[in-house]
Short mmCIF file of C-alpha atoms in Angstrom, two decimals:
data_model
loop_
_atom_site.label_atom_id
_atom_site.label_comp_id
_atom_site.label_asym_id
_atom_site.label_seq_id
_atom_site.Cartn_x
_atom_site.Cartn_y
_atom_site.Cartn_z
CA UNK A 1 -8.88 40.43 -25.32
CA UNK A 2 -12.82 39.77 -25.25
CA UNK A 3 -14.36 37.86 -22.77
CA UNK A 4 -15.60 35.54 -25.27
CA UNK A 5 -11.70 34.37 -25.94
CA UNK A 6 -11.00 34.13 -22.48
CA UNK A 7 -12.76 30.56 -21.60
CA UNK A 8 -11.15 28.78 -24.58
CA UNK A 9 -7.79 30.06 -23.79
CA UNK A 10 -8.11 29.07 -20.38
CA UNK A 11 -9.29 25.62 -21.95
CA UNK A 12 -6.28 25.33 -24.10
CA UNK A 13 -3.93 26.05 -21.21
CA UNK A 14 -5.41 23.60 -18.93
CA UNK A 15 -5.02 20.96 -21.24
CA UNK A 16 -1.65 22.18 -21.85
CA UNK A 17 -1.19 21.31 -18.30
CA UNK A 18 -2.77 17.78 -18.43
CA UNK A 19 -0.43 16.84 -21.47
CA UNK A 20 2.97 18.03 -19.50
CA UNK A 21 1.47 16.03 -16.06
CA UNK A 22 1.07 12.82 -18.44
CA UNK A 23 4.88 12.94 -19.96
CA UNK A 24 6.39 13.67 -17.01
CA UNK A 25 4.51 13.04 -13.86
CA UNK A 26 4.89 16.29 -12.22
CA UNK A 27 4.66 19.98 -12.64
CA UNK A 28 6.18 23.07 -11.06
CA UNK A 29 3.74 25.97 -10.76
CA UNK A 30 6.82 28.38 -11.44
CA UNK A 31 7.84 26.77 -14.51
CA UNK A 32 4.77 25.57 -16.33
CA UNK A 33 4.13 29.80 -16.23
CA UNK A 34 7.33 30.36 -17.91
CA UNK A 35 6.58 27.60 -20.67
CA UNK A 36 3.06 29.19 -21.37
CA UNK A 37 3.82 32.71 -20.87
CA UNK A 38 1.50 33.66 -17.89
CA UNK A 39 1.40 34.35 -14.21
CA UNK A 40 1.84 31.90 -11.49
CA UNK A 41 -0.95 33.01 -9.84
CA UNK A 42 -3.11 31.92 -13.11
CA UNK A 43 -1.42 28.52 -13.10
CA UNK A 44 -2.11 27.77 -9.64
CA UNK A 45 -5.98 28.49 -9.99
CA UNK A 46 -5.71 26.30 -13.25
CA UNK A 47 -4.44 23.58 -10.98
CA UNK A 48 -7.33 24.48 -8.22
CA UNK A 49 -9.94 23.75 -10.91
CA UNK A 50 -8.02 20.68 -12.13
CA UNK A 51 -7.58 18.81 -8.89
CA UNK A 52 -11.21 19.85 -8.01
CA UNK A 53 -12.35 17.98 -11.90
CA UNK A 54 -9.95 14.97 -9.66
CA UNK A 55 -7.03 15.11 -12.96
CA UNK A 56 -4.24 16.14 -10.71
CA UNK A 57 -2.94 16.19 -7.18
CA UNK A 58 -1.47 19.59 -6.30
CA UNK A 59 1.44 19.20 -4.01
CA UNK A 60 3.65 22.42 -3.23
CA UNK A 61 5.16 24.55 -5.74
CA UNK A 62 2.79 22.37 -8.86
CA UNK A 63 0.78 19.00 -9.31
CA UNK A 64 1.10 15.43 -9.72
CA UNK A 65 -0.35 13.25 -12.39
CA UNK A 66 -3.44 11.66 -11.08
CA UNK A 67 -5.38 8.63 -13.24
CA UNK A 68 -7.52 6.33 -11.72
CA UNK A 69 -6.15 3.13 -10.34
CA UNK A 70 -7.51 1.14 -13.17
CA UNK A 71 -6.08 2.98 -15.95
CA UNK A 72 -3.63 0.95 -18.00
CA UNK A 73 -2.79 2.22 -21.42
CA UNK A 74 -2.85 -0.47 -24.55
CA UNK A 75 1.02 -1.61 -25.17
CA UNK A 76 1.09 -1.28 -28.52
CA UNK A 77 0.53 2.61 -27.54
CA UNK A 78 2.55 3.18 -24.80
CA UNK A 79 5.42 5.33 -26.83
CA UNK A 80 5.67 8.40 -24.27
CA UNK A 81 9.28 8.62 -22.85
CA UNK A 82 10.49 6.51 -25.80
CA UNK A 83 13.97 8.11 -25.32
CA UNK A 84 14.29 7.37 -21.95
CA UNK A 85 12.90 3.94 -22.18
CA UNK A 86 15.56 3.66 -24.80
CA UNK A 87 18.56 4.74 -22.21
CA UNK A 88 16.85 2.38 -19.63
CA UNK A 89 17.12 -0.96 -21.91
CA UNK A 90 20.72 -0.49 -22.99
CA UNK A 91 22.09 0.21 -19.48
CA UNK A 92 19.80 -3.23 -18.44
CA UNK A 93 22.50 -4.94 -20.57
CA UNK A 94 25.07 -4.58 -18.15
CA UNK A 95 23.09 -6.88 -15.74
CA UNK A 96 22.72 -10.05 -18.45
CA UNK A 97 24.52 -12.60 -17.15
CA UNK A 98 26.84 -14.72 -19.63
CA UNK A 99 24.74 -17.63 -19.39
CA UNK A 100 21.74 -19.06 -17.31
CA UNK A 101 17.74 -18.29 -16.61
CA UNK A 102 16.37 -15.06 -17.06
CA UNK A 103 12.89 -14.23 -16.92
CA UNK A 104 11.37 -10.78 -18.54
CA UNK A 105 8.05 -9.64 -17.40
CA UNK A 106 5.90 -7.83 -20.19
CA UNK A 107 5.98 -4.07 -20.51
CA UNK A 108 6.74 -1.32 -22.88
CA UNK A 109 10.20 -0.75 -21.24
CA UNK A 110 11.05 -4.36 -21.03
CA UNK A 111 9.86 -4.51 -24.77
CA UNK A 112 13.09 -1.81 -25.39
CA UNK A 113 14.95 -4.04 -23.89
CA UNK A 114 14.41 -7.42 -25.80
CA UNK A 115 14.88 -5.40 -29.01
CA UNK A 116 18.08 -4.94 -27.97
CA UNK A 117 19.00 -7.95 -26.43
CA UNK A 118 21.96 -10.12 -27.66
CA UNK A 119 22.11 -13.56 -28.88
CA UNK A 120 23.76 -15.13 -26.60
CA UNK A 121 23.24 -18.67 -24.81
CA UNK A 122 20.60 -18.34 -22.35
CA UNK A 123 17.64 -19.73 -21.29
CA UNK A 124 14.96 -16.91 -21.25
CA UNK A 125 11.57 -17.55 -19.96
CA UNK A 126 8.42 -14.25 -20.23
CA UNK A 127 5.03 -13.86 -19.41
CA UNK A 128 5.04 -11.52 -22.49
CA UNK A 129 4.02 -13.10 -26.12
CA UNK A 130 5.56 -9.79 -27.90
CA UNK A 131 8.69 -10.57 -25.99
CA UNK A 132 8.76 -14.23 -27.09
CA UNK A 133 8.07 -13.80 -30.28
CA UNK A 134 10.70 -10.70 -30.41
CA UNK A 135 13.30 -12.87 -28.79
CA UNK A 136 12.44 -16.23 -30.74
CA UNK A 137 14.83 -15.08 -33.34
CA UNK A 138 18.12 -15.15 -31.43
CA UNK A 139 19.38 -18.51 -32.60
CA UNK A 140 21.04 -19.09 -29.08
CA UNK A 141 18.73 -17.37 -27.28
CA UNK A 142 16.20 -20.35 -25.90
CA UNK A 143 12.85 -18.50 -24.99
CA UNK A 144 9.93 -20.09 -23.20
CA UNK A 145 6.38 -18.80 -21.82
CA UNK A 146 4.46 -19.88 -18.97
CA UNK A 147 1.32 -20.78 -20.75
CA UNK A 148 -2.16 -19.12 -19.43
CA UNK A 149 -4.80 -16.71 -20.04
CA UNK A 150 -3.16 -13.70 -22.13
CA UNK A 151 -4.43 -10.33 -21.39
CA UNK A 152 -4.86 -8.09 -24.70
CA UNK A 153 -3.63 -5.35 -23.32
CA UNK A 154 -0.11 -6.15 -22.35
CA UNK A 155 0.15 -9.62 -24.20
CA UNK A 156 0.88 -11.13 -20.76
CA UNK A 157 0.04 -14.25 -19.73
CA UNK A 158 -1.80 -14.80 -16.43
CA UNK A 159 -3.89 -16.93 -14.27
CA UNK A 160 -3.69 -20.22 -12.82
CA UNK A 161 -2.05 -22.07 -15.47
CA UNK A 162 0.85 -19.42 -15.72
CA UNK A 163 1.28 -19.52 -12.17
CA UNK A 164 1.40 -23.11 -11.78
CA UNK A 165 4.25 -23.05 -14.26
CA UNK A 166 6.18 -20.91 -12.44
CA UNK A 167 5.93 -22.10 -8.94
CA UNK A 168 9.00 -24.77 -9.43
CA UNK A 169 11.42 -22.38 -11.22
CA UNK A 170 14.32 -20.33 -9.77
CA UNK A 171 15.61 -17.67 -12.15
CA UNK A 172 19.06 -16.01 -12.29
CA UNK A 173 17.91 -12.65 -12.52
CA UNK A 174 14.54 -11.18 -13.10
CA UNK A 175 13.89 -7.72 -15.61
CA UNK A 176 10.54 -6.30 -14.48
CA UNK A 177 8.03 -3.60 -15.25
CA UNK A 178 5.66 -2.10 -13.40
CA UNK A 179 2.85 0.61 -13.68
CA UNK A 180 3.13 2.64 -10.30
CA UNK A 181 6.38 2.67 -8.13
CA UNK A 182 6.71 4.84 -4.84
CA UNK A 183 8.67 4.44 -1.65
CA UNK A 184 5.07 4.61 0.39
CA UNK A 185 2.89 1.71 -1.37
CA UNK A 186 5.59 -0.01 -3.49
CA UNK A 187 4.93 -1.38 -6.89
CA UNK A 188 1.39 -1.47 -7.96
CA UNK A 189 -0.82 -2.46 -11.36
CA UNK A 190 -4.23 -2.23 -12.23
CA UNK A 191 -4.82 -6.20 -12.90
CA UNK A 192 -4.91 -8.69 -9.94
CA UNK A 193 -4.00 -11.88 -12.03
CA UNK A 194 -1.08 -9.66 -13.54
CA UNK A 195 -0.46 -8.50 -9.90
CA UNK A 196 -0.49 -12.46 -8.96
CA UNK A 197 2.51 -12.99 -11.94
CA UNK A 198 4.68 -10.09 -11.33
CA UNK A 199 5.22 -10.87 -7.82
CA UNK A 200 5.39 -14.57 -8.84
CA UNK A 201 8.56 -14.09 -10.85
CA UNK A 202 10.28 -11.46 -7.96
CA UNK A 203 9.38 -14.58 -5.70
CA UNK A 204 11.32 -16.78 -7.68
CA UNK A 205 14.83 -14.61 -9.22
CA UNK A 206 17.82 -14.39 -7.21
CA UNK A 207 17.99 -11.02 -8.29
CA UNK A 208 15.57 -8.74 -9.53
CA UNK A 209 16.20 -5.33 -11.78
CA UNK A 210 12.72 -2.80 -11.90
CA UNK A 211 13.12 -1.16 -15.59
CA UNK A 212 10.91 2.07 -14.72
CA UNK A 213 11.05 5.00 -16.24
CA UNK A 214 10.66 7.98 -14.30
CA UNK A 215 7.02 8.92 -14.97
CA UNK A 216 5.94 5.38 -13.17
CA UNK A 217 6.99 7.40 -9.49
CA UNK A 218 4.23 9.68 -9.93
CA UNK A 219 1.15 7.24 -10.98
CA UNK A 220 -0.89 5.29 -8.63
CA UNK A 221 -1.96 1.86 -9.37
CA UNK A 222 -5.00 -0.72 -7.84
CA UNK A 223 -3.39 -3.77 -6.57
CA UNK A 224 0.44 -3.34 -4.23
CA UNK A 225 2.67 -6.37 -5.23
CA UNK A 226 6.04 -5.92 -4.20
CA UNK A 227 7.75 -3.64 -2.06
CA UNK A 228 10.91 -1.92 -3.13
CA UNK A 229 13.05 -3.64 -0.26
CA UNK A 230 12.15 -6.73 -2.16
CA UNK A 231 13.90 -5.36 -5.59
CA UNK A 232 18.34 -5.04 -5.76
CA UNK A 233 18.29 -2.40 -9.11
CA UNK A 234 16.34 0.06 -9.62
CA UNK A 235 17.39 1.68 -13.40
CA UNK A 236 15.17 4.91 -14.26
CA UNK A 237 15.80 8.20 -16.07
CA UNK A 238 18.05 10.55 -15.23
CA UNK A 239 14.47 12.63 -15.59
CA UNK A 240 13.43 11.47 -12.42
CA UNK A 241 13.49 14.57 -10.01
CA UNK A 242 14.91 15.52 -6.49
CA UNK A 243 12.34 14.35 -4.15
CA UNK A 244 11.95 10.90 -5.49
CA UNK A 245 15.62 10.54 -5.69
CA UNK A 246 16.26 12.05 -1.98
CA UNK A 247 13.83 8.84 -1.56
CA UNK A 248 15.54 6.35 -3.22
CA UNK A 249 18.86 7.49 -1.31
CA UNK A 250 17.80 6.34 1.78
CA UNK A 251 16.87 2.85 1.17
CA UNK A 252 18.88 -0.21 0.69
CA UNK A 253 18.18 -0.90 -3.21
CA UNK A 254 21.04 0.32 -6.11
CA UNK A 255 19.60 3.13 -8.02
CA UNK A 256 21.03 3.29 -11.72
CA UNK A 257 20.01 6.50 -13.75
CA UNK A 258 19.99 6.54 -17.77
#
């Protein structure tokens, strides 16, 4: 092997690294060797001059994901996990009711749902113009939005206006989204204003399911809205590994896993 080689294979592996942190939120040392056919050892001082570039978080035994707190990906590009997200939105079904309010926050996961949801007689009311339009042809399916200012990346509506409309609503059951989930900070998202609506429409269901899939445990996020005491489902992958689910255990929320 010349020395010349040896840089840009290093290069390629640590970006091997950074792709496997961004689909799945976490690494083992041990087994991120095995995948690319090296030593531990060289992993771990890939992930030494990783953390030190601040693009990962090594915890013991491999890393964590780290993005800054403002990152939020476009929606219409948000296709990692699509499987999962898949698995997630069909086991939401079970927790339609026959009939009455629903609200649906906006979201990629959320936006699996909707595609699958049935036309039945409900009232459904979203912060999400994708979702709207997406549910607007189930003929007994009777969708409303909120109004406001709607934020390009997500298609949600937000601000005053939005907020205004929601404040004299109760909901059956709220299906929300989120960017960042962990049993230390809660539920977190990049925007205040969308911040300000996701908490608005936990505020105001009777019952709220988090559709999350199981990459959202390892991100950080700018702006805390919710706690997970204040959600009653939690429905993730079955991807989601031991430590965050040893978590989960010992709190007083239902944990479903797809």
């Amino acid at each position: 092997m010349s020395t010349e080689s040896t840089p840009m294979l290093a290069a390629e592996r640590q970006q091997r690294l950074l792709e496997e942190l961004r689909t799945f939120g976490r690494i083992s040392a041990a087994g991120a060797a095995e995948k690319l056919g090296t030593s531990t050892e060289t992993i771990r001082k890939d992930l030494i001059l990783l953390e030190n570039r601040g693009l990962l978080r090594r915890v013991h035994g491999g890393a964590l994901h780290l993005a800054p707190m403002t990152f939020e990906a476009d929606v219409t590009t948000r296709s990692n996990n699509a499987e999962e997200k898949e698995r997630i939105a069909v086991a939401a079904l079970d927790h339609l009711p026959a009939r009455g309010a629903v609200v649906i926050d906006a979201g990629s996961t959320t936006q699996a749902f909707v595609d699958r949801f049935p036309n039945r007689p409900l009232r459904v009311y979203t912060n999400a113009l994708a979702i709207a339009s997406t549910l607007a042809s189930r003929s007994q399916v009777k969708v409303s939005t909120f109004g406001g200012h709607v934020r390009p990346v997500t298609t949600a509506q937000v601000g005053p206006m939005a907020l205004r409309a929601i404040e004299p609503m109760d909901f059956d059951i709220a299906f929300v989204g989120t960017n960042a989930i962990s049993v230390e900070r809660g539920l977190a998202t990049p925007d205040e204003d969308e911040a300000a609506m996701k908490a608005a429409l936990i505020e105001h269901a009777e019952r709220t399911v988090l559709l999350a899939d199981h990459t959202k445990f390892a991100q950080r996020s700018l702006v805390t809205y919710a706690q997970i005491s204040d959600l009653d489902v939690i429905i993730t992958g079955r991807e989601l590994d031991a430590t965050h689910r040893a978590q989960l255990a010992d709190l007083d929320v239902e944990v479903e896993f797809a």
